[in-house]
Amino acid sequence: MKEEVEYKLDRIANIWNHFIWEYDFCKRKIKFTPELRTNYFGAILGYFQDTFDIIFRCEKSDSESYSARFSNQISLLQSIYVQQDFIEESLLIFKCRIEKGDLKKDSNYSINREIRNELVGHPIRKYKGQVISSCLFGYNGGSDKIVYLRYHKDNNHKFESIEYPVSEIIERHKEFLNKYVDKILKKLKQILFDFVKEIENIENLIDKKSFNEILKISSVYYESIFTYDFIYDKESLEKIYVRKDEHKRYQNLIDKFYYDLKSSLREKKEYVIELFEPKREIKNNNIEKLIFGITKLVDVSKSKDTDAERPATYHYELGKIATRRNPMDFSFFGGCLKRKCAENKIVLNELEHMESNIYNDIEYFTAYRLICTELKED
């Protein structure tokens, strides 16, 4: 059960990172406050991960000393309490229309919360100066149950011994987590399916609308595309498009943008489907096939391939000139690429263009991308 909740929280984290955080369309579907622009929600998810072991290993604890047992039980109750608060906060963030009053009606929430409040939050409870109740841990409990003594006004402050099996406390919390995490995922599923409709709309318009119109639509519904490459910002793309008939390097960049946009839209749709597929389990026999599958061995001594016959690769030099923008580095790594491509006039011309425009992003990277296309290193 712990693993099931962790799996669901991982899905929420993935949706947050790859959809909510990236797209204003998705942000508008939730209560995306200025606080959420910080690492606020990431801290919530991180706290869940940090406290799971405190909760789900508590019933396995075999501490003999009273102090160790009380410490474990206080940690258990406080961790459950904080996770309840974070679920409440998450329900508000994702506009699930479930408030604290609704949670109080759920016994899986209210019983555990009351135990925590009596033992940890308010062991001595007062109202308008009068003692309502007082509680303290009982020494006759064990690692498998929480026992405490209570003196409550409703019982004329007479002694009561209260017992709760740890396993029941944990089971209630599991049910609580699963119920409300599922409600959050249901809301996120609807948001993502609405987002997919917008993706499909862009796909239908790509070949029908002008380039500038596609940029405008993407800036509203699919702004992540503008981070895919060095000069995919809207302003640079507009300038490059105007010059697309001047030289092959500009048309190549526009073609690449269209290709990346279409590919990205398709992959994003596939990712949404993948996120909501039933959890797949890896069977042992499949693992064994991967490990012990028959492998054909090659006799290296009989291989005719030599270093000279291997096709040339260019990604090392291309990687360097893409990230090192100073004349000295460009001269060295660009020189290496020139020697490898001594017969390729397009590559040589574009390297010269890059060197002449080393601090001009549009000229430098349109030339760079044409080289990548020419050498099939995109």
XYZ file of C-alpha atoms in Angstrom:
378
model
C 0.000 0.000 0.000
C 2.868 2.386 0.786
C 4.358 1.717 -2.652
C 0.982 2.385 -4.279
C 0.704 5.825 -2.661
C 4.314 6.629 -3.536
C 3.645 5.674 -7.150
C 0.638 7.997 -7.283
C 2.594 10.863 -5.721
C 5.338 10.328 -8.298
C 2.721 10.741 -11.026
C 1.539 13.980 -9.435
C 5.160 15.179 -9.308
C 5.666 14.321 -12.992
C 2.482 16.134 -13.980
C 3.551 19.143 -11.931
C 7.044 19.265 -13.460
C 6.111 18.551 -17.079
C 2.717 20.216 -17.417
C 1.645 22.533 -14.584
C 5.048 24.189 -14.310
C 5.580 24.489 -18.077
C 2.207 25.599 -19.420
C 0.078 28.593 -18.472
C -2.982 26.739 -19.790
C -2.520 24.154 -17.010
C -1.685 26.793 -14.390
C -4.972 28.525 -15.080
C -6.840 25.318 -14.220
C -5.527 25.267 -10.634
C -4.997 27.774 -7.834
C -1.521 28.772 -8.985
C -0.590 31.459 -6.459
C 2.718 33.405 -6.311
C 3.858 31.028 -3.548
C 3.659 28.130 -5.987
C 6.265 29.822 -8.193
C 8.760 28.920 -5.480
C 9.674 25.362 -4.496
C 6.613 25.290 -2.241
C 4.810 22.331 -3.796
C 8.085 20.455 -4.289
C 8.672 20.775 -0.538
C 5.245 19.243 0.118
C 6.011 16.215 -2.062
C 9.484 15.926 -0.547
C 8.049 15.903 2.957
C 5.765 13.005 2.013
C 8.761 10.966 0.899
C 10.724 11.850 4.034
C 7.944 10.796 6.417
C 6.668 7.617 4.758
C 9.186 5.403 6.529
C 8.352 6.992 9.892
C 4.717 6.016 9.397
C 4.931 2.661 7.675
C 7.779 1.218 9.726
C 6.326 2.193 13.071
C 4.303 -1.006 13.483
C 7.506 -2.992 12.912
C 9.361 -1.174 15.682
C 10.368 -3.345 18.621
C 11.767 -0.672 20.951
C 11.965 -1.925 24.530
C 12.429 1.353 26.414
C 9.452 3.570 27.205
C 11.158 6.690 25.892
C 12.013 5.065 22.536
C 8.460 3.737 22.159
C 6.882 7.092 23.033
C 9.261 8.825 20.631
C 8.268 6.471 17.789
C 4.565 6.927 18.499
C 4.818 10.725 18.694
C 6.714 10.714 15.364
C 4.030 8.483 13.835
C 1.141 10.683 14.947
C 2.852 13.943 14.024
C 3.864 12.648 10.576
C 0.282 11.547 9.883
C -0.974 14.958 11.052
C 1.384 16.852 8.730
C 0.544 14.584 5.776
C -3.144 15.259 6.425
C -2.420 19.001 6.311
C -0.516 18.620 3.049
C -3.351 16.639 1.486
C -5.745 19.409 2.538
C -3.433 22.008 0.972
C -3.079 19.976 -2.225
C -6.854 19.631 -2.552
C -7.081 23.433 -2.429
C -4.219 23.927 -4.909
C -5.843 21.627 -7.464
C -9.352 22.986 -6.901
C -10.850 19.645 -5.945
C -13.725 21.352 -4.103
C -12.964 19.521 -0.872
C -12.441 21.626 2.236
C -11.431 20.977 5.817
C -15.062 20.601 6.857
C -15.445 17.746 4.360
C -12.324 16.030 5.691
C -13.595 16.208 9.276
C -16.574 14.072 8.221
C -14.174 11.314 7.116
C -13.408 8.981 10.034
C -10.079 7.990 8.467
C -9.087 11.613 8.929
C -10.840 12.627 12.148
C -9.995 9.644 14.392
C -6.246 9.816 13.757
C -6.274 13.580 14.066
C -8.034 13.429 17.423
C -5.506 10.888 18.763
C -2.656 13.169 17.685
C -4.297 16.261 19.190
C -4.891 14.559 22.526
C -1.385 13.130 22.861
C 0.865 15.544 20.970
C -0.939 18.754 20.046
C -2.911 19.504 23.231
C -2.205 16.965 25.979
C -3.723 19.508 28.365
C -6.700 21.133 26.700
C -8.320 24.293 28.065
C -11.228 26.435 26.997
C -11.778 29.887 28.521
C -9.428 29.008 31.355
C -11.129 25.723 32.227
C -9.462 22.340 31.734
C -11.337 20.256 29.185
C -9.063 17.205 29.224
C -5.592 15.990 30.090
C -3.790 12.988 28.608
C -0.541 11.140 29.117
C 1.040 8.043 27.661
C 0.410 4.751 29.422
C 3.334 2.516 30.359
C 1.364 -0.676 29.796
C 1.327 -0.338 26.006
C 3.623 -1.949 23.491
C 5.109 -1.262 20.091
C 1.918 -2.644 18.525
C -0.531 -0.289 20.256
C -0.777 3.224 21.616
C -2.122 3.361 25.150
C -2.843 6.576 27.003
C -4.658 7.790 30.076
C -7.331 10.439 29.665
C -9.200 12.620 32.120
C -12.003 14.395 30.273
C -14.654 16.878 31.379
C -17.359 14.810 29.660
C -16.456 11.956 32.020
C -16.210 14.176 35.109
C -12.420 13.969 34.745
C -12.490 10.333 35.764
C -9.673 8.051 34.635
C -10.032 6.372 31.216
C -7.600 4.033 29.529
C -7.619 4.519 25.745
C -6.043 2.015 23.353
C -5.485 2.150 19.590
C -3.668 -0.594 17.672
C -0.873 0.980 15.621
C -1.863 -1.179 12.641
C -5.368 0.356 12.653
C -3.994 3.897 12.802
C -1.740 3.198 9.840
C -4.503 1.442 7.912
C -6.826 4.413 8.380
C -4.121 6.727 7.095
C -3.494 4.522 4.055
C -7.180 4.669 3.196
C -7.187 8.434 3.702
C -4.157 8.975 1.450
C -5.418 6.734 -1.333
C -8.865 8.300 -1.350
C -7.725 11.898 -1.658
C -4.659 11.340 -3.811
C -7.027 9.603 -6.250
C -9.265 12.678 -6.218
C -6.263 14.881 -7.023
C -5.225 12.578 -9.861
C -8.772 12.588 -11.217
C -8.685 16.384 -11.381
C -5.219 16.360 -12.987
C -6.389 13.815 -15.547
C -9.167 16.169 -16.616
C -6.721 19.085 -16.860
C -4.326 17.068 -19.007
C -7.066 15.749 -21.270
C -8.232 19.332 -21.825
C -4.626 20.214 -22.596
C -4.422 17.370 -25.128
C -7.425 18.871 -26.926
C -5.458 22.113 -27.286
C -2.462 20.149 -28.576
C -4.643 18.464 -31.176
C -6.006 21.844 -32.180
C -2.459 23.135 -32.778
C -1.662 20.002 -34.794
C -4.654 20.669 -37.013
C -3.644 24.289 -37.543
C 0.077 23.869 -38.233
C -0.338 23.408 -41.987
C -3.246 25.827 -42.266
C -2.093 28.939 -40.425
C 0.751 31.314 -41.194
C 4.058 30.987 -39.376
C 3.409 34.057 -37.229
C -0.042 32.757 -36.293
C 1.471 29.442 -35.224
C 3.949 31.324 -33.041
C 1.112 33.251 -31.397
C -0.937 30.113 -30.778
C 2.096 28.292 -29.382
C 2.909 31.190 -27.060
C -0.565 30.816 -25.514
C -0.954 27.037 -25.395
C 2.456 25.445 -25.938
C 5.172 27.833 -24.787
C 7.692 25.093 -23.973
C 8.572 24.840 -27.673
C 10.424 28.154 -27.375
C 12.983 26.525 -25.054
C 13.819 23.615 -27.366
C 16.773 25.247 -29.118
C 19.179 28.159 -28.812
C 17.209 30.604 -30.989
C 13.663 29.355 -30.628
C 12.527 32.489 -28.853
C 9.584 34.118 -30.618
C 11.444 37.300 -31.605
C 14.375 35.428 -33.183
C 12.082 33.051 -35.069
C 10.147 35.960 -36.550
C 13.386 37.572 -37.776
C 14.661 34.299 -39.235
C 11.383 33.614 -41.022
C 11.549 36.964 -42.808
C 14.955 35.959 -44.196
C 14.100 32.352 -45.080
C 14.544 32.990 -48.817
C 17.947 34.674 -48.420
C 19.914 31.559 -47.571
C 19.437 27.877 -46.902
C 20.496 28.269 -43.264
C 17.386 30.298 -42.426
C 14.922 28.001 -44.166
C 16.618 25.033 -42.514
C 16.041 26.540 -39.081
C 12.356 27.169 -39.840
C 11.979 23.601 -41.132
C 13.606 22.318 -37.959
C 11.249 24.385 -35.818
C 8.209 22.882 -37.571
C 9.672 19.397 -37.167
C 10.404 19.920 -33.469
C 6.954 21.385 -32.859
C 5.153 18.470 -34.498
C 7.364 15.891 -32.755
C 6.980 17.562 -29.386
C 3.196 17.780 -29.651
C 2.992 14.102 -30.541
C 5.319 13.065 -27.693
C 3.422 15.197 -25.186
C 0.150 13.501 -26.096
C 1.768 10.090 -25.751
C 3.161 11.056 -22.346
C -0.292 12.020 -21.081
C -1.626 8.603 -22.104
C 1.356 6.898 -20.480
C 0.848 8.765 -17.193
C -2.661 7.395 -16.804
C -2.062 3.863 -17.979
C -2.505 1.161 -15.321
C 0.672 0.547 -13.372
C 2.729 -2.082 -15.161
C 4.469 -4.776 -13.181
C 7.667 -6.462 -14.333
C 7.437 -10.209 -14.174
C 10.438 -12.281 -13.138
C 10.400 -14.389 -16.282
C 10.701 -11.252 -18.422
C 13.690 -10.114 -16.417
C 15.319 -13.496 -16.878
C 14.848 -13.246 -20.640
C 16.622 -9.919 -20.628
C 19.513 -11.257 -18.587
C 19.901 -14.717 -20.026
C 18.755 -14.155 -23.603
C 20.951 -15.790 -26.228
C 23.592 -13.399 -27.472
C 25.456 -13.907 -30.687
C 29.193 -13.574 -30.118
C 31.387 -11.949 -32.719
C 34.908 -13.114 -33.393
C 36.843 -9.850 -33.319
C 39.828 -11.416 -35.045
C 37.696 -12.086 -38.134
C 36.111 -8.663 -38.271
C 37.055 -6.667 -41.345
C 36.188 -3.313 -39.769
C 39.158 -1.090 -39.019
C 39.379 2.373 -37.552
C 39.880 3.778 -41.035
C 36.650 2.173 -42.274
C 34.474 3.450 -39.436
C 32.259 6.395 -40.404
C 33.410 9.752 -39.129
C 31.532 11.268 -36.197
C 31.158 14.946 -35.525
C 29.073 15.258 -32.374
C 32.070 15.988 -30.104
C 33.230 19.010 -32.110
C 29.660 20.176 -32.715
C 28.940 19.977 -29.008
C 31.960 22.131 -28.252
C 31.235 24.895 -30.747
C 27.596 24.957 -29.621
C 28.564 25.776 -26.028
C 31.965 27.489 -26.217
C 31.459 30.918 -27.732
C 34.897 32.510 -27.783
C 37.385 32.895 -30.678
C 40.099 30.683 -29.170
C 37.849 27.696 -28.495
C 36.067 28.108 -31.805
C 39.369 28.214 -33.673
C 40.453 24.943 -32.079
C 37.240 22.896 -32.269
C 36.070 24.512 -35.504
C 39.482 23.712 -36.966
C 39.068 20.053 -36.029
C 35.704 20.001 -37.780
C 37.153 21.713 -40.884
C 39.807 19.028 -41.209
C 37.190 16.279 -40.938
C 34.971 17.984 -43.530
C 37.627 19.328 -45.882
C 35.588 18.274 -48.947
C 32.236 19.593 -47.737
C 31.779 23.163 -48.968
C 28.540 23.743 -47.073
C 30.156 22.877 -43.753
C 33.253 24.964 -44.498
C 31.188 27.984 -45.557
C 28.948 27.789 -42.517
C 31.935 27.460 -40.174
C 33.351 30.637 -41.715
C 29.978 32.318 -41.215
C 29.887 31.231 -37.572
C 33.389 32.511 -36.954
C 32.533 35.871 -38.506
C 29.358 36.140 -36.384
C 30.500 34.513 -33.168
C 28.531 36.921 -30.980
C 25.420 37.136 -33.169
C 23.031 34.448 -31.937
C 20.842 34.289 -35.029
C 23.691 34.104 -37.546
C 25.803 31.800 -35.410
C 23.154 29.225 -34.596
C 21.350 29.172 -37.945
C 24.736 28.333 -39.506
C 25.383 25.797 -36.750
C 22.038 24.083 -37.357
C 22.656 23.882 -41.084
C 25.964 22.126 -40.387
C 24.148 19.673 -38.098
C 21.581 18.976 -40.820
C 24.292 18.551 -43.448
C 26.213 16.105 -41.245
C 23.011 14.371 -40.074
C 23.817 15.184 -36.448
C 20.463 16.755 -35.471
